mmCIF file of C-alpha atoms and ligand atoms in Angstrom:
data_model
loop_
_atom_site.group_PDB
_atom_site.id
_atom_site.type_symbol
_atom_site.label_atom_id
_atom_site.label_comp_id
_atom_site.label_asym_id
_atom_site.label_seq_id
_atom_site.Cartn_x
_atom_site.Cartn_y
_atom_site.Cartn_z
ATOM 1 C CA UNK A 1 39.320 153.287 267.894
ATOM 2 C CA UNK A 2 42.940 152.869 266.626
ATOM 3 C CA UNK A 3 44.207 149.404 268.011
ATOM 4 C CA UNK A 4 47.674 149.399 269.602
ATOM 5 C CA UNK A 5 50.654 147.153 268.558
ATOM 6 C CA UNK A 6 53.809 147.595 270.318
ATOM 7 C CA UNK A 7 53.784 148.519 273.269
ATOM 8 C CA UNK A 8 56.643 150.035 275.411
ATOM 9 C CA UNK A 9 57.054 149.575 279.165
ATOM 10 C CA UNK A 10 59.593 152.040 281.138
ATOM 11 C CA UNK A 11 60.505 150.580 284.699
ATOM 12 C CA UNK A 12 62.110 147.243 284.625
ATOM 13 C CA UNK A 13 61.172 146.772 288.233
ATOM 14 C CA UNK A 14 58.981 144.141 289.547
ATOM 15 C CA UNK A 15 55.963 145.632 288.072
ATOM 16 C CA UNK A 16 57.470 146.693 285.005
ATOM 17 C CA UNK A 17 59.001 143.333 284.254
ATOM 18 C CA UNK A 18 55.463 141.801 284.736
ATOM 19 C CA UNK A 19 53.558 143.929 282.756
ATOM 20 C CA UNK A 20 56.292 143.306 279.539
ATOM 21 C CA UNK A 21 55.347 139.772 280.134
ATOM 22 C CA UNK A 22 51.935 139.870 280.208
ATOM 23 C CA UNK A 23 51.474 142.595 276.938
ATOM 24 C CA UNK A 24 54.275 139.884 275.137
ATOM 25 C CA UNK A 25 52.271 136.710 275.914
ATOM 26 C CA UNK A 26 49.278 138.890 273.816
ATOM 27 C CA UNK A 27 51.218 138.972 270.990
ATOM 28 C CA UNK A 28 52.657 142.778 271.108
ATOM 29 C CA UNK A 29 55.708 144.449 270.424
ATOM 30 C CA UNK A 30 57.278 145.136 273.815
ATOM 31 C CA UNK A 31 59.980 147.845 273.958
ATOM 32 C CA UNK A 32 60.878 147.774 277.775
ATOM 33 C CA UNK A 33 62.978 150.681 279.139
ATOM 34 C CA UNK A 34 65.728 150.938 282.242
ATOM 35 C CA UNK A 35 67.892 153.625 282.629
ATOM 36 C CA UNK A 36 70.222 151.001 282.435
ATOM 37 C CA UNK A 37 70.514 148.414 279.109
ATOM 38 C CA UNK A 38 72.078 145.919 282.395
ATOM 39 C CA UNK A 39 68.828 146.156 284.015
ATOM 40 C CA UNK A 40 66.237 145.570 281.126
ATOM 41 C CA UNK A 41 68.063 142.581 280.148
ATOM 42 C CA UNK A 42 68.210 141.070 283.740
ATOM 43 C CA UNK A 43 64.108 142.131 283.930
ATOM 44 C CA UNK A 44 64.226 139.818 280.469
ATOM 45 C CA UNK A 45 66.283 137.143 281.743
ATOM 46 C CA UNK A 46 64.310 136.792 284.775
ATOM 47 C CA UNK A 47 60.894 136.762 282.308
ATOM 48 C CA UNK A 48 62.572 133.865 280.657
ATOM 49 C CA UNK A 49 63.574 131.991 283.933
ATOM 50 C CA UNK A 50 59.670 132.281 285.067
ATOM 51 C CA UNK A 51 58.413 130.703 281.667
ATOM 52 C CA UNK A 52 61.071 128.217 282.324
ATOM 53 C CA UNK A 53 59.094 127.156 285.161
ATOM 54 C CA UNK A 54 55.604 127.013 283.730
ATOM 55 C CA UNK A 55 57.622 124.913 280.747
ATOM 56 C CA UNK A 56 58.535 121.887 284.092
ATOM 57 C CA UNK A 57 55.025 122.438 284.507
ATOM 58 C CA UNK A 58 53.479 121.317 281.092
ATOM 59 C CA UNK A 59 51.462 125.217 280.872
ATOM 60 C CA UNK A 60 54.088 126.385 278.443
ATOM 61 C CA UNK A 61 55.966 124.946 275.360
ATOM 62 C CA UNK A 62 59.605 125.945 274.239
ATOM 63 C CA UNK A 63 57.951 127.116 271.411
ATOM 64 C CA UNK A 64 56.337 129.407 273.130
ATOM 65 C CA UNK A 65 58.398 130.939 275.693
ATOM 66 C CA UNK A 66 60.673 131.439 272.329
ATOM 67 C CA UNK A 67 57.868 133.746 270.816
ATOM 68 C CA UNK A 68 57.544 135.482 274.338
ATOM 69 C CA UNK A 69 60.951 136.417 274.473
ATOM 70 C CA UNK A 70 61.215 137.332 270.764
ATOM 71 C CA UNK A 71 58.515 140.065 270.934
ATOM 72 C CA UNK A 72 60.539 141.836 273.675
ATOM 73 C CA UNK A 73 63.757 143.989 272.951
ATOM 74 C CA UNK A 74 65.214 146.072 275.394
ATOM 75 C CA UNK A 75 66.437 149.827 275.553
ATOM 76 C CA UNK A 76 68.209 152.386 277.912
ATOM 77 C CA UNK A 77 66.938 155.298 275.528
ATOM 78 C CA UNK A 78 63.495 156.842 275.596
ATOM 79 C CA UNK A 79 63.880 158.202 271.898
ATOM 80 C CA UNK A 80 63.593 154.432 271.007
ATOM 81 C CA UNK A 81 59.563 154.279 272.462
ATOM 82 C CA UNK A 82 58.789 157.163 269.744
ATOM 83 C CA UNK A 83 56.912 154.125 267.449
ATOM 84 C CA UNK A 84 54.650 152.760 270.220
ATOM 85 C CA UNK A 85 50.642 152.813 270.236
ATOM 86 C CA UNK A 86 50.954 152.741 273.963
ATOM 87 C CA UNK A 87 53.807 153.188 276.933
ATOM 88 C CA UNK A 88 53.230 152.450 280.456
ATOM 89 C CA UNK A 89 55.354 154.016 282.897
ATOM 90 C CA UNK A 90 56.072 151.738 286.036
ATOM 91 C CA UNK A 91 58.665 153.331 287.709
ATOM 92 C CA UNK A 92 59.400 154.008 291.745
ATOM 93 C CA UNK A 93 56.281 155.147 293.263
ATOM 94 C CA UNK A 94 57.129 159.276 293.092
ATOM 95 C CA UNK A 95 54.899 162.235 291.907
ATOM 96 C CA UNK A 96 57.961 164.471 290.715
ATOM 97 C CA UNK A 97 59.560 161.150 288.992
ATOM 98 C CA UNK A 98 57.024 160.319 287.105
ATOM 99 C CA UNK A 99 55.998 163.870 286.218
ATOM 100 C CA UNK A 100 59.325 164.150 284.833
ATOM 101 C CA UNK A 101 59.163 161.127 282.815
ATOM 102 C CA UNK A 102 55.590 161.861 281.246
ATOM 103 C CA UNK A 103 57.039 165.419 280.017
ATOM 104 C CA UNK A 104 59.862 163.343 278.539
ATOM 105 C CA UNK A 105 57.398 160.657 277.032
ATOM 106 C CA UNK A 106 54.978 162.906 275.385
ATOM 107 C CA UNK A 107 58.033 164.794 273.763
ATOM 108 C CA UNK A 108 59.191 161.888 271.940
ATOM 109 C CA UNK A 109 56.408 159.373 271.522
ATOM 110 C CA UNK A 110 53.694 159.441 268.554
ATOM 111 C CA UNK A 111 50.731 162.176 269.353
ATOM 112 C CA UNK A 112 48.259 159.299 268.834
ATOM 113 C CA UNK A 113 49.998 157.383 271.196
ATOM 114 C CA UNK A 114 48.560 156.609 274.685
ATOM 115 C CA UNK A 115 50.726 157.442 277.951
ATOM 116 C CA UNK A 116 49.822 154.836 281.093
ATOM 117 C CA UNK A 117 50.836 154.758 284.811
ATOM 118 C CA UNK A 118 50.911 152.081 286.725
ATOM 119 C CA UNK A 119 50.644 154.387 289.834
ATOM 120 C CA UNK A 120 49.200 152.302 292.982
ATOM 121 C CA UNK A 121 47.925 155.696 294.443
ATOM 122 C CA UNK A 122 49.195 158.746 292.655
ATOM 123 C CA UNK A 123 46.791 161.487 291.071
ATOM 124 C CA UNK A 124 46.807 160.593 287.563
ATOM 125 C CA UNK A 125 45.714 163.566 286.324
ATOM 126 C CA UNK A 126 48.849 165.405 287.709
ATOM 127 C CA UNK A 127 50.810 163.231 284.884
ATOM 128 C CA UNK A 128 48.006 163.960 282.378
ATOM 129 C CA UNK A 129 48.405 167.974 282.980
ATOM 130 C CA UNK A 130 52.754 167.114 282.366
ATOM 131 C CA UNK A 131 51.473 166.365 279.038
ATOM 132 C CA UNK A 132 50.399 168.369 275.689
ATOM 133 C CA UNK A 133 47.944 165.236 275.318
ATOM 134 C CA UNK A 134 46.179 165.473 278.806
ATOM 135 C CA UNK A 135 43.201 163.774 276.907
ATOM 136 C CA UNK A 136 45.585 160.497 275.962
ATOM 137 C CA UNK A 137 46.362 159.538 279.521
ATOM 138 C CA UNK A 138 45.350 156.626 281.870
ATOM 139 C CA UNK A 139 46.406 154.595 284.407
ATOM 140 C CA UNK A 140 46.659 150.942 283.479
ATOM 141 C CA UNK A 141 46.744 149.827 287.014
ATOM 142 C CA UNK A 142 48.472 145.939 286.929
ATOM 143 C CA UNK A 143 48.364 143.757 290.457
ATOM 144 C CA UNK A 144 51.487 141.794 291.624
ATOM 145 C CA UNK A 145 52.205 139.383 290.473
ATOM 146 C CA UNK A 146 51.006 140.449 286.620
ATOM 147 C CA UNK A 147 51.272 137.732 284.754
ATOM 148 C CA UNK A 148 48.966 135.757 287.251
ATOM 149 C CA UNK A 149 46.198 138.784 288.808
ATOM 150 C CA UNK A 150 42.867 138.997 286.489
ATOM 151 C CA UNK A 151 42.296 142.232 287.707
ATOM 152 C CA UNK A 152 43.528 145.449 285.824
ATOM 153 C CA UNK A 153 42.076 148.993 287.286
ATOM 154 C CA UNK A 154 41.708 151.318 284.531
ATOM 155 C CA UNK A 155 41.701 154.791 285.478
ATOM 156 C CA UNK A 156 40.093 157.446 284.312
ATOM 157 C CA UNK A 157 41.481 161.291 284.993
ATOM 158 C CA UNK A 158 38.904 163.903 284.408
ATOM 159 C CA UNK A 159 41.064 164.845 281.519
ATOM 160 C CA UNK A 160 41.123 161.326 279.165
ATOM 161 C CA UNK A 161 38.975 161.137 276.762
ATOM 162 C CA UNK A 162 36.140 157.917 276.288
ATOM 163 C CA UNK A 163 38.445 156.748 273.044
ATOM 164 C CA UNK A 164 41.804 156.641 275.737
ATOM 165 C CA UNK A 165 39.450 154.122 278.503
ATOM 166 C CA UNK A 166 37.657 152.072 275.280
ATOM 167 C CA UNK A 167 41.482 151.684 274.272
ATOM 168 C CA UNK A 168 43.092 150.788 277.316
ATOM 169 C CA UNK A 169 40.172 148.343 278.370
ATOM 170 C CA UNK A 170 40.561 146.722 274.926
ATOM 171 C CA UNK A 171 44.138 146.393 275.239
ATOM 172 C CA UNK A 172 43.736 145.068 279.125
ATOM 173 C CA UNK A 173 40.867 142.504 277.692
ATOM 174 C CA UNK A 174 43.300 141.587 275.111
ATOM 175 C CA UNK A 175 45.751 140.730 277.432
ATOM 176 C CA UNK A 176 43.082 138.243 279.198
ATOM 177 C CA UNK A 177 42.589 140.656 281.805
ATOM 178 C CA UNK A 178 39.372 141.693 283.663
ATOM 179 C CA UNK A 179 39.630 145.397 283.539
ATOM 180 C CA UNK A 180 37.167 147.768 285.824
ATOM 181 C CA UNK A 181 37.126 151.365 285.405
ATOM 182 C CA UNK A 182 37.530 153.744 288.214
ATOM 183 C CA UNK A 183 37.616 157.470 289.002
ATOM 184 C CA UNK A 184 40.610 159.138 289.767
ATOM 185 C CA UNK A 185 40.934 158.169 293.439
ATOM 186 C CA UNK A 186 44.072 157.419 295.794
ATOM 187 C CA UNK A 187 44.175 153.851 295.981
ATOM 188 C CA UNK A 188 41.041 153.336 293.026
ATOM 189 C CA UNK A 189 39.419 150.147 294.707
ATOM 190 C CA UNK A 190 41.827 147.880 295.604
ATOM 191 C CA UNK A 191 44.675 149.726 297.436
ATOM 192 C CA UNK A 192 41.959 151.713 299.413
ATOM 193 C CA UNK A 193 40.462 148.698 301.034
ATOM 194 C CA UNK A 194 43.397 146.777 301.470
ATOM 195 C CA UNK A 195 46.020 148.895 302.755
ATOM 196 C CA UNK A 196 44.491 149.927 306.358
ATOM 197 C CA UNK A 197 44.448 145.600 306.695
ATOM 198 C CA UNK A 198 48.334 145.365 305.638
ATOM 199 C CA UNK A 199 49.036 148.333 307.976
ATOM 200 C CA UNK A 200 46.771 147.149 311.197
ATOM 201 C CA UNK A 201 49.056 143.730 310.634
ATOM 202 C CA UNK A 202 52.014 145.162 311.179
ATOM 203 C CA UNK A 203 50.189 147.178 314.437
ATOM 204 C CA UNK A 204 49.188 143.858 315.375
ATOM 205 C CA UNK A 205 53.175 142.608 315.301
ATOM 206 C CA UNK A 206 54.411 145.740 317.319
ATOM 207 C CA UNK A 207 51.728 145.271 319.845
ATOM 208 C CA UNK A 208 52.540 141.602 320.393
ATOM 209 C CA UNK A 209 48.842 140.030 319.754
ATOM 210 C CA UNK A 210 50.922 136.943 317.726
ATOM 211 C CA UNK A 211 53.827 136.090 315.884
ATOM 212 C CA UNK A 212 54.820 137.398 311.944
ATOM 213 C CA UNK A 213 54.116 133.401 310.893
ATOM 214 C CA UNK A 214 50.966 133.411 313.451
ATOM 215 C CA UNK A 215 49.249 136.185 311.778
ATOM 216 C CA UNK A 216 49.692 135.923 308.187
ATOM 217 C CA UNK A 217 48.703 131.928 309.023
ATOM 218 C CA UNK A 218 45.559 133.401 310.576
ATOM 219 C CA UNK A 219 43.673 135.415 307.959
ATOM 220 C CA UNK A 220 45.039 132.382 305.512
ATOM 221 C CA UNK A 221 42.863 129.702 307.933
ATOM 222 C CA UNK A 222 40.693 131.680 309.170
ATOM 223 C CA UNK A 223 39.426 133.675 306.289
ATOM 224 C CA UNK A 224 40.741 131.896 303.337
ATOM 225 C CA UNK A 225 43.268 134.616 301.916
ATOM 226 C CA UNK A 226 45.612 132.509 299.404
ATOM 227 C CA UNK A 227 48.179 135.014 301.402
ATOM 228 C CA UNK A 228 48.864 136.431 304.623
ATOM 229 C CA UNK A 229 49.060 140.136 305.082
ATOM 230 C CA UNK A 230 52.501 140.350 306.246
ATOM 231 C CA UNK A 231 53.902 138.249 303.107
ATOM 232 C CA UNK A 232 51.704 140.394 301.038
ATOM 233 C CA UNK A 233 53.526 143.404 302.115
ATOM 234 C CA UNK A 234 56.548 141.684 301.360
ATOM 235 C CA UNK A 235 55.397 140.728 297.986
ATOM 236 C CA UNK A 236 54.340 144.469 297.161
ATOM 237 C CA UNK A 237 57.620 146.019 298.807
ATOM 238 C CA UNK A 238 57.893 148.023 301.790
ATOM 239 C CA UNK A 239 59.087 150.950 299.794
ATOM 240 C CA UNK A 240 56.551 151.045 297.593
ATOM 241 C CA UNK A 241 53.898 150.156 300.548
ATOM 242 C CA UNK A 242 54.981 152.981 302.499
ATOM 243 C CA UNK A 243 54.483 155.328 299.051
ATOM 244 C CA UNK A 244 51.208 154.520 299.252
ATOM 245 C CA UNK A 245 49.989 154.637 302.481
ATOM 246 C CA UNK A 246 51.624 158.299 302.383
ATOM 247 C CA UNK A 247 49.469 159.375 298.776
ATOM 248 C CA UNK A 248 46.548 157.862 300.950
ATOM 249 C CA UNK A 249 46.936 159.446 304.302
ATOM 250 C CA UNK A 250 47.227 162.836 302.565
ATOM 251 C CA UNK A 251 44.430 162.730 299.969
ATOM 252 C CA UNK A 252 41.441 161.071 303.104
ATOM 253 C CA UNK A 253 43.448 162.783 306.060
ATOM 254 C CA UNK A 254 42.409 158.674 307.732
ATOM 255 C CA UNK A 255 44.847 158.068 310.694
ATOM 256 C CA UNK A 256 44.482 154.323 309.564
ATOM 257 C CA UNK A 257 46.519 155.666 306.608
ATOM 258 C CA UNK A 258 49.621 156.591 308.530
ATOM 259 C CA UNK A 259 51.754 154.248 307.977
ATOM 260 C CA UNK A 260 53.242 152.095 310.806
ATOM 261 C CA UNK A 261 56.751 152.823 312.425
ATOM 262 C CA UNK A 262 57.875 149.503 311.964
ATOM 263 C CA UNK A 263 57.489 149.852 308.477
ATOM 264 C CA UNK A 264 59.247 152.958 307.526
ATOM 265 C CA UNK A 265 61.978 151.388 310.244
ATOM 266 C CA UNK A 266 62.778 148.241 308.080
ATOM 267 C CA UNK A 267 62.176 150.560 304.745
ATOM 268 C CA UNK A 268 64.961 152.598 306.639
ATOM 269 C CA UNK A 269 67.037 149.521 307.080
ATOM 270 C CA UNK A 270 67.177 148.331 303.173
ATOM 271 C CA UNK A 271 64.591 145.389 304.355
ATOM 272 C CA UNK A 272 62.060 146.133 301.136
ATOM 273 C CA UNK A 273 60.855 142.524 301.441
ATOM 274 C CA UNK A 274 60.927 139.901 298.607
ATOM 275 C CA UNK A 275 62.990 142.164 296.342
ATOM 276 C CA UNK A 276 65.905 142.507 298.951
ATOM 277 C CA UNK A 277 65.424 139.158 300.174
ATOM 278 C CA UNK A 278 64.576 139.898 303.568
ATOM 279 C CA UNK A 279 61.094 141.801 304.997
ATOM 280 C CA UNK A 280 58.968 140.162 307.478
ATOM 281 C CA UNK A 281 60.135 137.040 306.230
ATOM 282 C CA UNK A 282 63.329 136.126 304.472
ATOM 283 C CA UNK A 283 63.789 134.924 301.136
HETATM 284 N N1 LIG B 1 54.741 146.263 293.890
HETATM 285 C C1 LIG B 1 53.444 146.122 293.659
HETATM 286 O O1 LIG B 1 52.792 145.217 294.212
HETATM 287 C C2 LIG B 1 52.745 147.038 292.705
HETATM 288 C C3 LIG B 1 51.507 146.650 292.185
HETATM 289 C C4 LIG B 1 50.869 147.491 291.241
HETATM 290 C C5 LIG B 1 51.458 148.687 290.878
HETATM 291 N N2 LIG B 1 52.662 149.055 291.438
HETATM 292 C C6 LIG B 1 53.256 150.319 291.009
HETATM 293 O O2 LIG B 1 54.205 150.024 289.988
HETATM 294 C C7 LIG B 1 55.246 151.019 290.022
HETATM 295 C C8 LIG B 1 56.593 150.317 290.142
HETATM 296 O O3 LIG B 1 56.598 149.527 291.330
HETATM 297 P P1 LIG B 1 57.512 148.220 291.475
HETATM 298 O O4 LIG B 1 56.880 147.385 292.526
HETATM 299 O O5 LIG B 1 57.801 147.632 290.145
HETATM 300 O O6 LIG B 1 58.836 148.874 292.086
HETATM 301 P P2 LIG B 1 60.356 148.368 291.996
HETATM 302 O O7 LIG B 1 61.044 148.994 293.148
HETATM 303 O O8 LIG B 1 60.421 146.896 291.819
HETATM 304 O O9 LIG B 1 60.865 149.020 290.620
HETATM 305 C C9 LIG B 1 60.949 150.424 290.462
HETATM 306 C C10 LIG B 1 61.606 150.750 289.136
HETATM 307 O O10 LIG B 1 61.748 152.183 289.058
HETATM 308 C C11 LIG B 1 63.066 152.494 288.653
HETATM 309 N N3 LIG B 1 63.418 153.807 289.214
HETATM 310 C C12 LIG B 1 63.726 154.119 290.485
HETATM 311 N N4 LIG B 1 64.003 155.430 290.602
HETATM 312 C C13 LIG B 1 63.836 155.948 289.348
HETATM 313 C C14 LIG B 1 63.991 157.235 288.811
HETATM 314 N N5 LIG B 1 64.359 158.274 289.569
HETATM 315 N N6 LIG B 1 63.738 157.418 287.481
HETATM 316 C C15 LIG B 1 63.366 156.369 286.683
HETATM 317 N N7 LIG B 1 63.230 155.115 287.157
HETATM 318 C C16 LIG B 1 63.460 154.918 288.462
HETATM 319 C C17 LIG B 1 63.929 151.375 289.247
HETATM 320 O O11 LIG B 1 65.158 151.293 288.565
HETATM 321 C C18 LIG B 1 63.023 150.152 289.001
HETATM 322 O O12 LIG B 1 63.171 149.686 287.660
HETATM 323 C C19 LIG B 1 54.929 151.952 291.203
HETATM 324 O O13 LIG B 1 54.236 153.061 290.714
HETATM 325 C C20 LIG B 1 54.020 151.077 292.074
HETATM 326 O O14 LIG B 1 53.155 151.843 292.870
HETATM 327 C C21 LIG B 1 53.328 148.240 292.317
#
């Protein structure tokens, strides 16, 4: 089992810029990828404004956050991911985006090299079979926010190979994550039992039963969330919500799937939630 070193990342989104962190803090070589040089270096100035914070809090020393930032270099060119072990894509939740990018990928990167999504919902195997190397793709499925979730879903397409999951759960553990391995399912575990909650919330708003505040301080009482559904949504994105209650809604043909009107409305409206600064709260 060939262990991986650097490590690129292309999507300098919220996801994207969580995942460089998180694969940095383990000691790799990050290469992180926007189509804009701009963006990558805001994604790393915001990394360094975050271990800032921990830093106040006495988690983190200069030190440190100096290493962190040193193992990360940016790049607006895929050509310059051809040296890593492993990329993981994390870019807007879209089948023929991502296709597009893995057939780009697995033209330039190493052959040995493993290719990761970071898809909430999308068939991995339909990224796999964009490949020549069907056998060295995942997903390497992070939770928001990355640097803080244990959890990392690895998923297995019926095309990878038992040396791509050994690798990508080592490099998860590695990473002090606590990696499961699932089957090739819309939503793998998490997203498939959480998402008809999220969407019944915002049912619950349009029908009136309580407020935005009322409801997310409900199932934070009442059953001890650490979040309420509503803010979760905002944390995750609208966008990208609505994404995947679509991949979900098509691959179980579940009405509870479908994803509210209010949603796609404010999606409609440029309201994407914590990323736009407004959602169904502001920020
Ligand atoms: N938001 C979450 O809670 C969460 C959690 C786990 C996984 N994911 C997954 O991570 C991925 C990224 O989500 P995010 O929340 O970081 O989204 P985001 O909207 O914060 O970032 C999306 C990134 O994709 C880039 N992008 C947009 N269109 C593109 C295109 N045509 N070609 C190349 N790049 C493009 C954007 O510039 C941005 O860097 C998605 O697949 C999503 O399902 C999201």
């Amino acid at each position: 089992m060939a262990d991986i070193f650097a490590v690129g990342i292309v999507g300098s989104g919220t996801m994207g810029a969580g995942v460089a962190e998180v694969a940095a803090r383990a000691g790799h070589d990050v290469v992180l990828r926007s189509r804009s040089r701009a963006s990558a270096e805001s994604a790393v100035a915001a990394i360094e404004t975050a271990l800032g914070r921990q830093i106040t809090k006495g988690r983190l020393t200069v030190d440190e956050r100096d290493a962190i930032i040193g193992h990360i270099s940016v790049t607006d060119t895929i050509a310059d991911l051809a040296e890593c072990d492993l990329v993981i894509e994390s870019v807007v939740e879209h089948l023929a985006t991502k296709r597009a990018l893995f057939a780009e990928l697995d033209a330039v990167v190493k052959p040995s090299a493993i290719l990761a999504t970071n898809t909430s919902t999308l068939p991995v195997v339909d990224l796999a079979m964009a490949t020549v190397r069907p056998e060295r793709v995942c997903g390497i499925h992070f939770f928001n926010p990355a640097p803080t979730m244990r959890l990392v879903e690895i998923v297995r397409p019926l095309t990878a190979s038992a040396d791509t999951v050994e690798r990508a759960v080592a490099f998860a553990e590695r990473c002090g994550k606590e990696p499961i391995t699932v089957a090739d399912h819309a939503g793998f575990v998490v997203n498939a039992l959480l998402f008809p909650y999220l969407n019944n919330a915002v049912k619950m708003v349009e029908r009136g039963t309580a407020t935005v505040e009322s409801i997310d301080a409900a199932m934070c009482g009442g059953c001890g969330f650490p979040m309420g559904p509503l803010a979760l949504l905002d944390l995750i994105g609208l966008d990208t919500s609505v994404a995947i209650l679509d991949t979900l809604h098509s691959e179980f043909g579940d009405t509870n799937y479908v994803p509210a009107t209010t949603l796609r409305r404010m999606v409609s409206a440029g309201r994407l939630g914590r990323k736009t600064g407004s959602g169904f709260h502001q920020y």
